[in-house]
mmCIF file of C-alpha atoms and ligand atoms in Angstrom:
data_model
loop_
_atom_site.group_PDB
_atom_site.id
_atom_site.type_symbol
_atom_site.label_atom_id
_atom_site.label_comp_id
_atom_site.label_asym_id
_atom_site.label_seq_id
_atom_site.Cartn_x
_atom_site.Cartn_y
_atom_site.Cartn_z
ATOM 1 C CA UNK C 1 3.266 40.081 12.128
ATOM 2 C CA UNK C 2 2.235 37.332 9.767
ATOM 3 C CA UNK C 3 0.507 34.521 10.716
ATOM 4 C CA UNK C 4 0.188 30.786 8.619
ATOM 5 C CA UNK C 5 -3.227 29.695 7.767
ATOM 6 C CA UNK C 6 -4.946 28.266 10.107
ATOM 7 C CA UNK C 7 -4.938 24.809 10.876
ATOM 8 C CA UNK C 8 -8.288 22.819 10.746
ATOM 9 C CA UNK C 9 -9.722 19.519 11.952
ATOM 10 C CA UNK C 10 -10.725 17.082 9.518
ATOM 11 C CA UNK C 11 -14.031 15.149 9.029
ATOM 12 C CA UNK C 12 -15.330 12.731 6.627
ATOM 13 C CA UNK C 13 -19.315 11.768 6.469
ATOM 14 C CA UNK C 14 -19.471 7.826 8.323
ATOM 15 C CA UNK C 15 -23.308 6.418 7.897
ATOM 16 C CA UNK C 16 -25.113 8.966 9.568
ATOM 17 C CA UNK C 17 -22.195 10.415 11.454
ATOM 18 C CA UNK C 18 -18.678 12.163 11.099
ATOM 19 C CA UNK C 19 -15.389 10.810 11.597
ATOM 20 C CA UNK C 20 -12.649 13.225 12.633
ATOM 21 C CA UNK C 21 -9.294 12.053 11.242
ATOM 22 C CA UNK C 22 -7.542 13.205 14.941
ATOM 23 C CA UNK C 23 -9.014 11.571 18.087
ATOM 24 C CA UNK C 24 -10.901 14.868 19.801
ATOM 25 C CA UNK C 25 -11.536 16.411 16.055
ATOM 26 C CA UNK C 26 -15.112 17.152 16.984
ATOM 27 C CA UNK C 27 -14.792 19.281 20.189
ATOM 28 C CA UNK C 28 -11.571 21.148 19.082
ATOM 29 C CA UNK C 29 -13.868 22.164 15.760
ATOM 30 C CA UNK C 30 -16.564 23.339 17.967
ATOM 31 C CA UNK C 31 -14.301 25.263 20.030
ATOM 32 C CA UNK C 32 -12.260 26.434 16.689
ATOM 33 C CA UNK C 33 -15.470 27.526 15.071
ATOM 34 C CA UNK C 34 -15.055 25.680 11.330
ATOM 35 C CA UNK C 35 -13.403 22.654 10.276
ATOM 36 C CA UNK C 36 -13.265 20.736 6.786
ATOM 37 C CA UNK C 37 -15.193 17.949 6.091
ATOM 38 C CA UNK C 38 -14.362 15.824 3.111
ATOM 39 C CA UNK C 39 -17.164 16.571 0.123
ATOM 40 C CA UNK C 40 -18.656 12.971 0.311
ATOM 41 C CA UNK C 41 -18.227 11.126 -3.547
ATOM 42 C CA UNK C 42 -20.721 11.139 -6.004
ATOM 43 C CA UNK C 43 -21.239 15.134 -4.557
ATOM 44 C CA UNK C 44 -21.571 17.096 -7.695
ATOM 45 C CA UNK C 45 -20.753 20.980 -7.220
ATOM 46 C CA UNK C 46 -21.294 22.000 -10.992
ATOM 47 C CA UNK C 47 -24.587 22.822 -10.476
ATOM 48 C CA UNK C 48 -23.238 25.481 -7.622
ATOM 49 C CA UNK C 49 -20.214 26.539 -9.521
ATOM 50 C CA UNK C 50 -22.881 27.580 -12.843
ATOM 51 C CA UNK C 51 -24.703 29.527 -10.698
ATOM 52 C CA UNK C 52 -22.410 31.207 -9.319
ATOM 53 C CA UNK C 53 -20.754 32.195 -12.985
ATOM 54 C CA UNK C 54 -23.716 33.153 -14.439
ATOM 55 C CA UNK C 55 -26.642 34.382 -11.997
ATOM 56 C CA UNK C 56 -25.718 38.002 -12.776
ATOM 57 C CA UNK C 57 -25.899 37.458 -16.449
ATOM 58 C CA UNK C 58 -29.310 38.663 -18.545
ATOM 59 C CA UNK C 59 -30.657 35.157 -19.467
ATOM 60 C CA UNK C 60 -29.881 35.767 -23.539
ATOM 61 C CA UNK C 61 -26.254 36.214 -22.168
ATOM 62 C CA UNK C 62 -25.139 32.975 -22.599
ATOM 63 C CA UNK C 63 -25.794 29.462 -24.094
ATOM 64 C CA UNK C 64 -29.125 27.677 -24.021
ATOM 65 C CA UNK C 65 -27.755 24.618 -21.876
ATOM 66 C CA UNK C 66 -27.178 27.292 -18.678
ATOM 67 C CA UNK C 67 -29.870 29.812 -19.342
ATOM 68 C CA UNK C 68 -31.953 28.977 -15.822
ATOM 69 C CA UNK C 69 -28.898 29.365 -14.474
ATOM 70 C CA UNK C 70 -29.015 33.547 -15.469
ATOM 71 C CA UNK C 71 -31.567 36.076 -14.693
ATOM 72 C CA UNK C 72 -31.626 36.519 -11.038
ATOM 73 C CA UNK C 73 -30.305 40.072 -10.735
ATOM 74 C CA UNK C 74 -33.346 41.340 -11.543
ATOM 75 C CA UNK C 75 -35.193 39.278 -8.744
ATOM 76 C CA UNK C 76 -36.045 40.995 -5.802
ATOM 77 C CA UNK C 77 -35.480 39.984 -2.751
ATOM 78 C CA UNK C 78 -33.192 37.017 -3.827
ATOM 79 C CA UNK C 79 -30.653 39.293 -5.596
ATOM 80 C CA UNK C 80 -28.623 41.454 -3.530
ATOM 81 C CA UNK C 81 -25.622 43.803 -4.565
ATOM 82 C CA UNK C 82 -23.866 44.876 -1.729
ATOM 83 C CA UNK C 83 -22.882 48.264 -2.439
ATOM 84 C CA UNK C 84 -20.085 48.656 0.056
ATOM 85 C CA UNK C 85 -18.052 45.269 -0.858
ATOM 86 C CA UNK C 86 -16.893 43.174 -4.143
ATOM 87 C CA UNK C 87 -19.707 40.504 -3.572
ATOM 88 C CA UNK C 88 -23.051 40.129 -4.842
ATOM 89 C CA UNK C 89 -25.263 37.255 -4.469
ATOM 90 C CA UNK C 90 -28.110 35.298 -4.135
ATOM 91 C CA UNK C 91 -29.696 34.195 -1.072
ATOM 92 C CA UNK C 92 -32.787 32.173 -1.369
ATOM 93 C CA UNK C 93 -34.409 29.333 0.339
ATOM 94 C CA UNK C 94 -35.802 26.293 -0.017
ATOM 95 C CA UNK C 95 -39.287 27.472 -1.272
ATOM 96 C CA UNK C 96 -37.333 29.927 -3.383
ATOM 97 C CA UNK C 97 -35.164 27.230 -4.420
ATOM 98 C CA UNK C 98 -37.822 24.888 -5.800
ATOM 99 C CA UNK C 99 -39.196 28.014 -7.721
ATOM 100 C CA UNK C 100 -36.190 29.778 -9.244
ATOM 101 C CA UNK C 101 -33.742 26.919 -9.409
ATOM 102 C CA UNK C 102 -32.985 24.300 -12.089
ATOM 103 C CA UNK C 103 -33.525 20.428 -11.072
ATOM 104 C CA UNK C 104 -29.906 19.463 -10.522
ATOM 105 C CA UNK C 105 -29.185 22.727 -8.739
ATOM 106 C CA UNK C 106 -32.050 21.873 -6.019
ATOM 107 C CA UNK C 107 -30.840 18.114 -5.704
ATOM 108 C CA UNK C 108 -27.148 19.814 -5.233
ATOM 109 C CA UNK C 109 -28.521 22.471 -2.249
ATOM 110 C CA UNK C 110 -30.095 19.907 -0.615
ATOM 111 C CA UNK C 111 -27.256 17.067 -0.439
ATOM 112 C CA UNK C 112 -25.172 20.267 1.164
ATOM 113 C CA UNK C 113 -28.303 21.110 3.358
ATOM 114 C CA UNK C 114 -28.553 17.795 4.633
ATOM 115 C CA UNK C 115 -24.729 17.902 5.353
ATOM 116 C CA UNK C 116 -25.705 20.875 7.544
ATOM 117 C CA UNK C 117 -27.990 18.962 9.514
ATOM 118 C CA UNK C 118 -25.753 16.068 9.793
ATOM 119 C CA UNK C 119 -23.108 18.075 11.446
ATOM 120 C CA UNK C 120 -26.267 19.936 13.719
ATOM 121 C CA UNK C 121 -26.799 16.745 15.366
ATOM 122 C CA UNK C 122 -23.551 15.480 15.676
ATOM 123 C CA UNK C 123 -22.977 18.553 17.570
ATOM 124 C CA UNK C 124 -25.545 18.065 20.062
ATOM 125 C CA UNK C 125 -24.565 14.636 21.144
ATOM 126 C CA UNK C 126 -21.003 15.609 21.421
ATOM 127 C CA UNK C 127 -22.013 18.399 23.601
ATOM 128 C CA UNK C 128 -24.562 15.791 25.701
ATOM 129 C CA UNK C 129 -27.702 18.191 24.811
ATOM 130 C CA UNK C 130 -30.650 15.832 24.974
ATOM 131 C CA UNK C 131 -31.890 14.384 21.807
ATOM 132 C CA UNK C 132 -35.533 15.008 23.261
ATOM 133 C CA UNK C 133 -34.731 19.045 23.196
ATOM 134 C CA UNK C 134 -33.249 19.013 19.669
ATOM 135 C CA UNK C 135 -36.263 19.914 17.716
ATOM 136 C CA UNK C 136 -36.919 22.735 20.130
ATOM 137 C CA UNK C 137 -34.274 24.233 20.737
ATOM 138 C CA UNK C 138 -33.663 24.770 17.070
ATOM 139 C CA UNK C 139 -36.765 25.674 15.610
ATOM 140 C CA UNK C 140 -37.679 22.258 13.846
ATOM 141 C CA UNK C 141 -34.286 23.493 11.992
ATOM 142 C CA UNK C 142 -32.627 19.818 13.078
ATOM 143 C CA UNK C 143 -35.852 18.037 11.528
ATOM 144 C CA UNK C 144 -35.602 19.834 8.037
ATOM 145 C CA UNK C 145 -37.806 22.898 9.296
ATOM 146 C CA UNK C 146 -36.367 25.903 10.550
ATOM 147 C CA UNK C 147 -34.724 28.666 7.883
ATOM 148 C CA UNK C 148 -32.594 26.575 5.211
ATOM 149 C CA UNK C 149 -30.558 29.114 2.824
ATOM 150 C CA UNK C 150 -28.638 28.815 0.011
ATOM 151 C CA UNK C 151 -25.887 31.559 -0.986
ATOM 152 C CA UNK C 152 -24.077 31.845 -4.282
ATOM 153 C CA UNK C 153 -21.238 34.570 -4.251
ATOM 154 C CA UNK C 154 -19.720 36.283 -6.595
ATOM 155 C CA UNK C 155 -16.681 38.688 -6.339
ATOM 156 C CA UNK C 156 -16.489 41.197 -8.615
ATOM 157 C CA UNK C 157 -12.880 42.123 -9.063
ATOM 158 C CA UNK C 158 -12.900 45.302 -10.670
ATOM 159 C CA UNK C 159 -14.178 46.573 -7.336
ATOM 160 C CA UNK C 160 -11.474 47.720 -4.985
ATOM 161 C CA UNK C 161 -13.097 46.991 -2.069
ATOM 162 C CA UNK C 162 -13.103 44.061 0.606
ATOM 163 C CA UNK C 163 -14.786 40.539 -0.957
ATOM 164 C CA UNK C 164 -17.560 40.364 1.840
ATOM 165 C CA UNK C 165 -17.781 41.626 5.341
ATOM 166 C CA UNK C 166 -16.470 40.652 8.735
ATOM 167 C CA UNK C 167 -19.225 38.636 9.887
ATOM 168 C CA UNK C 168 -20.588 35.502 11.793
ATOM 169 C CA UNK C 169 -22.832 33.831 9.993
ATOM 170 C CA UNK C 170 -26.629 33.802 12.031
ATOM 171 C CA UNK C 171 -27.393 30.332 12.308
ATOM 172 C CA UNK C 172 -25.973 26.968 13.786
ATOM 173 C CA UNK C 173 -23.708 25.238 10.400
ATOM 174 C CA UNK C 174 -22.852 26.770 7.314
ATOM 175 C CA UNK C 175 -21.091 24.215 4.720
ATOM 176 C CA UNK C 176 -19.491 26.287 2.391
ATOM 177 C CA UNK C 177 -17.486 25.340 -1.101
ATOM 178 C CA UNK C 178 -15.025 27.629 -2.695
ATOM 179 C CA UNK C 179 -11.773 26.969 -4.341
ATOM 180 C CA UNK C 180 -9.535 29.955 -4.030
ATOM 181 C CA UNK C 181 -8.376 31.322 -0.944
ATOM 182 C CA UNK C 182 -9.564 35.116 0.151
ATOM 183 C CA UNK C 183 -11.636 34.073 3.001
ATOM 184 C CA UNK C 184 -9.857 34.897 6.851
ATOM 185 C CA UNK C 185 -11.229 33.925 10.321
ATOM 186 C CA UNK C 186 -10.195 36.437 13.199
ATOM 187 C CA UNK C 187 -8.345 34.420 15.620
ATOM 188 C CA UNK C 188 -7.428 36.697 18.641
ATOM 189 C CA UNK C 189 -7.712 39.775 16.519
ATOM 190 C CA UNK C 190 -5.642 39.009 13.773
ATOM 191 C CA UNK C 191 -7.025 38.134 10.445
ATOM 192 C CA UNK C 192 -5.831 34.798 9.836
ATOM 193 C CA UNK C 193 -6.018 32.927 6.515
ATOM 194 C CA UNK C 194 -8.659 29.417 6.110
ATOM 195 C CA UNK C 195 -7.368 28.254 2.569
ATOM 196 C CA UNK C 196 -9.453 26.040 0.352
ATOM 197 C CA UNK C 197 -8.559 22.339 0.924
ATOM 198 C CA UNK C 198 -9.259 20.657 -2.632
ATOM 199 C CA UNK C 199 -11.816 17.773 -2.101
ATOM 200 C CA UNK C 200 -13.176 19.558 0.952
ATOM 201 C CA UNK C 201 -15.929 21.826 2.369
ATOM 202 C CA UNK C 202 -15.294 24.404 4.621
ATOM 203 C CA UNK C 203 -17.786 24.195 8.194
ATOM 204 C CA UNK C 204 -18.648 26.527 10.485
ATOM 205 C CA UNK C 205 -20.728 27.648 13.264
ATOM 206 C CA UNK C 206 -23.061 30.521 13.718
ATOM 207 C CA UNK C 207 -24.298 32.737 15.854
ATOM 208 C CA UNK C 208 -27.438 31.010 17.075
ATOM 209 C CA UNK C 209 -25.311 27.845 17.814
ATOM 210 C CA UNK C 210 -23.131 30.062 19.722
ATOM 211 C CA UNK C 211 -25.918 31.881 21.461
ATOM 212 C CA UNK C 212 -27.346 27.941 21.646
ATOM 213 C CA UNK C 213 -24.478 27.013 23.707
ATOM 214 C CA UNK C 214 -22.913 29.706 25.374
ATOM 215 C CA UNK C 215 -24.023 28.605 28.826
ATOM 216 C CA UNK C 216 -22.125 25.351 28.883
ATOM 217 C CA UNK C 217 -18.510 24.310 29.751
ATOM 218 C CA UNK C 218 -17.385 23.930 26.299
ATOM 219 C CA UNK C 219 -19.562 26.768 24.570
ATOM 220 C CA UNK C 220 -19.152 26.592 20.315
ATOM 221 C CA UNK C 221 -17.418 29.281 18.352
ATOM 222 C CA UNK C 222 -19.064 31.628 15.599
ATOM 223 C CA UNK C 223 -16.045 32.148 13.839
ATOM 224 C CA UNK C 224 -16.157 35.932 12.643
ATOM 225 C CA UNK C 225 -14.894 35.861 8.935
ATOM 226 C CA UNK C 226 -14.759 38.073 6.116
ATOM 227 C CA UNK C 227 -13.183 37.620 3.109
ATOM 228 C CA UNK C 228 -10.234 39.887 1.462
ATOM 229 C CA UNK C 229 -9.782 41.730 -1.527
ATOM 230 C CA UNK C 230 -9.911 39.103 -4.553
ATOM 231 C CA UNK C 231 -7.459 39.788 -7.654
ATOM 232 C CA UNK C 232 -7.436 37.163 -9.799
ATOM 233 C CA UNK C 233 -4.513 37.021 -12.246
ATOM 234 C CA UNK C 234 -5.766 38.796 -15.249
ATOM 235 C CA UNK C 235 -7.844 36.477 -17.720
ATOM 236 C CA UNK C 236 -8.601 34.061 -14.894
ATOM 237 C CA UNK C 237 -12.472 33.939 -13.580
ATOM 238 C CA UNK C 238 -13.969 36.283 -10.456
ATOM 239 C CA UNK C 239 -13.443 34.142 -7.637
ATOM 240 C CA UNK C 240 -16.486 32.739 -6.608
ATOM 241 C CA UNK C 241 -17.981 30.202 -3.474
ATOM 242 C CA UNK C 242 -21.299 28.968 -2.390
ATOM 243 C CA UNK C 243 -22.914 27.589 1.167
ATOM 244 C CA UNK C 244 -25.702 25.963 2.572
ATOM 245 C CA UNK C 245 -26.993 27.408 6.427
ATOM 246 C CA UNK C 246 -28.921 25.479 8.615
ATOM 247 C CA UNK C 247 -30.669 28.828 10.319
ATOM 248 C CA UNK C 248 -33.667 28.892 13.022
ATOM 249 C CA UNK C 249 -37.103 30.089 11.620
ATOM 250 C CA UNK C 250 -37.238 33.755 11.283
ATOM 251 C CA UNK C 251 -40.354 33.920 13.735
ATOM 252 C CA UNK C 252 -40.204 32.667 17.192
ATOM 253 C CA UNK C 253 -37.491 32.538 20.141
ATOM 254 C CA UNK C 254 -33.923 31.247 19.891
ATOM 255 C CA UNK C 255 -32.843 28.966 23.155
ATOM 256 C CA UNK C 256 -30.027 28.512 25.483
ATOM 257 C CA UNK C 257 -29.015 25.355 27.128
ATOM 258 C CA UNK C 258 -28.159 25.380 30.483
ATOM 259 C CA UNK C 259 -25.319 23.353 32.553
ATOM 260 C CA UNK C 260 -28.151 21.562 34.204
ATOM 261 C CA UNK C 261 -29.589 20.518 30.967
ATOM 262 C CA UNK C 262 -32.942 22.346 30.731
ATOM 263 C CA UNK C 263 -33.562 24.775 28.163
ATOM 264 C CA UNK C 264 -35.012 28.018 27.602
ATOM 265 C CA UNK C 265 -35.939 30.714 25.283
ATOM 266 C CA UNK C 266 -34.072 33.716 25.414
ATOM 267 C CA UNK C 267 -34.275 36.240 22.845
ATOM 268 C CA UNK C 268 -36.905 36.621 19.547
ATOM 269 C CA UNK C 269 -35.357 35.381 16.591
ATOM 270 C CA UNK C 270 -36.509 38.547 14.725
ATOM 271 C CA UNK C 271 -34.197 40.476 17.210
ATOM 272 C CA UNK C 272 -31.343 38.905 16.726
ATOM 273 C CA UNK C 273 -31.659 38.933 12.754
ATOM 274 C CA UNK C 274 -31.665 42.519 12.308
ATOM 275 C CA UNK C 275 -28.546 42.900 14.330
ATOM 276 C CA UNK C 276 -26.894 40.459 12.729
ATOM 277 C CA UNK C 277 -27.977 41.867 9.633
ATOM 278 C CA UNK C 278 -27.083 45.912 10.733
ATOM 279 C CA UNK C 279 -23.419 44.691 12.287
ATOM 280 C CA UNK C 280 -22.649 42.791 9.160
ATOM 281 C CA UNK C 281 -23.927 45.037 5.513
ATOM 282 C CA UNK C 282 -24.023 48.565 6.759
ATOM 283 C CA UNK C 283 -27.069 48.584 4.034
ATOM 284 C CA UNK C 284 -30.843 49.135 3.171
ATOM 285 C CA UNK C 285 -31.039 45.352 4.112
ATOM 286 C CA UNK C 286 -31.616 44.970 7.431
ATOM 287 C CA UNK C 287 -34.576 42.924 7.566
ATOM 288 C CA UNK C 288 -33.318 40.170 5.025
ATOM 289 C CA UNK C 289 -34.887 36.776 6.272
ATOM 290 C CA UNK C 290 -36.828 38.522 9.094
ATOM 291 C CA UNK C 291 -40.646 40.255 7.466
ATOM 292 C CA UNK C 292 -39.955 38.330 3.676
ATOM 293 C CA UNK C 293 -40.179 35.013 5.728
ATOM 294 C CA UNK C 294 -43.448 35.397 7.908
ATOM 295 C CA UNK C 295 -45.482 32.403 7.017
ATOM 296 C CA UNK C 296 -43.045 30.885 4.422
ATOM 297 C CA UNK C 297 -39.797 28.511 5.074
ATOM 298 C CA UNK C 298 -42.679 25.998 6.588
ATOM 299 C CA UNK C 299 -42.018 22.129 5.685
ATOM 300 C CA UNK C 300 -39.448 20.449 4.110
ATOM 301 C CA UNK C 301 -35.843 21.761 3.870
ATOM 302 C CA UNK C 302 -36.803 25.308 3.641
HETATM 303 O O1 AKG D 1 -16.623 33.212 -0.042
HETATM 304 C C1 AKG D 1 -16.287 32.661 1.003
HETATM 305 O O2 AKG D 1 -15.290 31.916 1.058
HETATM 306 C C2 AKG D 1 -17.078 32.918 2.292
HETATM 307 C C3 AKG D 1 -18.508 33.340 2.081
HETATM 308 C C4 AKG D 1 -19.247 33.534 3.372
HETATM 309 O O3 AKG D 1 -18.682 33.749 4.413
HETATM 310 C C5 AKG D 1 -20.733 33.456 3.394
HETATM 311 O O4 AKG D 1 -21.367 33.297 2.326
HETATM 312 O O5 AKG D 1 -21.303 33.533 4.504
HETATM 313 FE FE1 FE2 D 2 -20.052 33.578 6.126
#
């Protein structure tokens, strides 16, 4: 049986808010697991889409005017190839980011990593979790601390082999920006096409928002995604996408909210990681984010 795409709500940035374009956008997003949110003008994503043609690439391999844009395959623990799928990419955070990454490329990872946190606490009030809790129950993430990554895929087409993985991503709002469709949300078991709007981002929810929430009368989705095969046409480019994730800090306890309001801690955020990370790459990878991060991701958007 085949299925249309699916159909998402629709969000535009408003001061320090969203506006949905449908009265009830924001809880039918949280209970769909992703929506699109318009990417607010004067957003750049050339920056993004250079990295993502050219991180791979030996640094001579190119022109001058891109050359910090190259190099990063041979950096460890930033670089990953993942052996079993088309994608490779780079996953770094905001220390990383301030290290490895040209000027305009930080300013462009942290307009989307503010748009993370935007939608973070947006969330909350919708779901009437106390503005008083916010800070704790996410880590510091909702104040700029917490885990802030940036990923920059590439899909290598001569691999026959699915793009990326069925996966949720691990931590409360991913904004993610690609322009050709592969990527497909399970919905009831069937994989189920989210195509690129032009003009938009694609959001969605992870696992420790889910875990976050899961005690409450309207609990948010992770949406489990993956993303097909990728073919381009021959002579056109690898397809390619990159996201910002708003993630708790890899040490410490991850919280639930309860119907009564309170909140507790119920599980080490090292835990959960490594399952998240074993369910998802079937690799050597396992503790990505989790023994790399002790005493780093501190301050700032990290
Ligand atoms: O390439 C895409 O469209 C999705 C990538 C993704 O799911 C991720 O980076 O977590
Ligand atoms: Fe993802």
């Amino acid at each position: 049986m085949s299925t249309g795409a699916m159909t998402l709500q629709r969000a535009s940035v408003q001061g320090t808010g969203l506006a949905f374009h449908t009265e009830g956008g924001l809880p039918q997003a949280l209970q769909d697991g992703c929506f699109l949110l318009a990417i607010p003008t004067g957003f750049d994503p050339w920056p993004g889409i250079t990295l993502c043609r050219e991180f791979y690439r030996a640094p001579e391999e190119g022109p001058d005017g891109t050359r910090s844009y190259r190099g990063f395959r041979t950096l460890e623990g930033v670089y990953f190839d993942r052996e079993h799928f088309q994608t490779e990419h780079v996953l770094i955070d905001g220390p990383g980011r301030r290290r490895h990454f040209p000027r305009e490329l930080i300013t462009m990872t942290e307009q989307m990593g503010e748009l993370t946190l935007l939608v973070l606490r947006c969330a909350m009030a919708e779901l009437g979790i106390a503005t008083a809790l916010w800070s704790e129950i996410t880590g510091g993430a909702v104040d700029g601390r917490g885990t802030h990554w940036f990923a920059a895929n590439h899909y290598r087409s001569e691999r026959a082999q699915l793009g990326c993985a069925p996966h949720k991503d691990t931590g409360f709002v991913t904004v993610l920006y690609n322009e050709e469709p592969g990527l497909e949300a399970s919905v009831d078991g069937v994989w189920v096409p989210i195509d690129p709007a032009p003009g938009h981002f694609v959001v969605n929810f992870g696992g420790a928002f889910e875990l976050l929430t899961a005690a409450l009368s309207r609990p948010v989705r992770a949406i489990l995604h993956q993303v097909r095969q990728c073919t381009p046409a021959p002579g056109a480019a690898d397809r390619f996408s990159f996201a910002a994730f708003a993630n708790p800090p890899a040490v410490g306890d991850l919280y639930q909210v309860g119907r009564d309001g309170s909140a507790a801690a119920v599980r080490s955020s090292a835990d959960f990681l490594r399952e998240f990370n074993e369910q998802t790459w079937s690799d050597r990878h396992a503790d990505f984010g989790i023994a790399q991060s002790v005493g780093a991701g501190r301050g700032g958007l990290s």
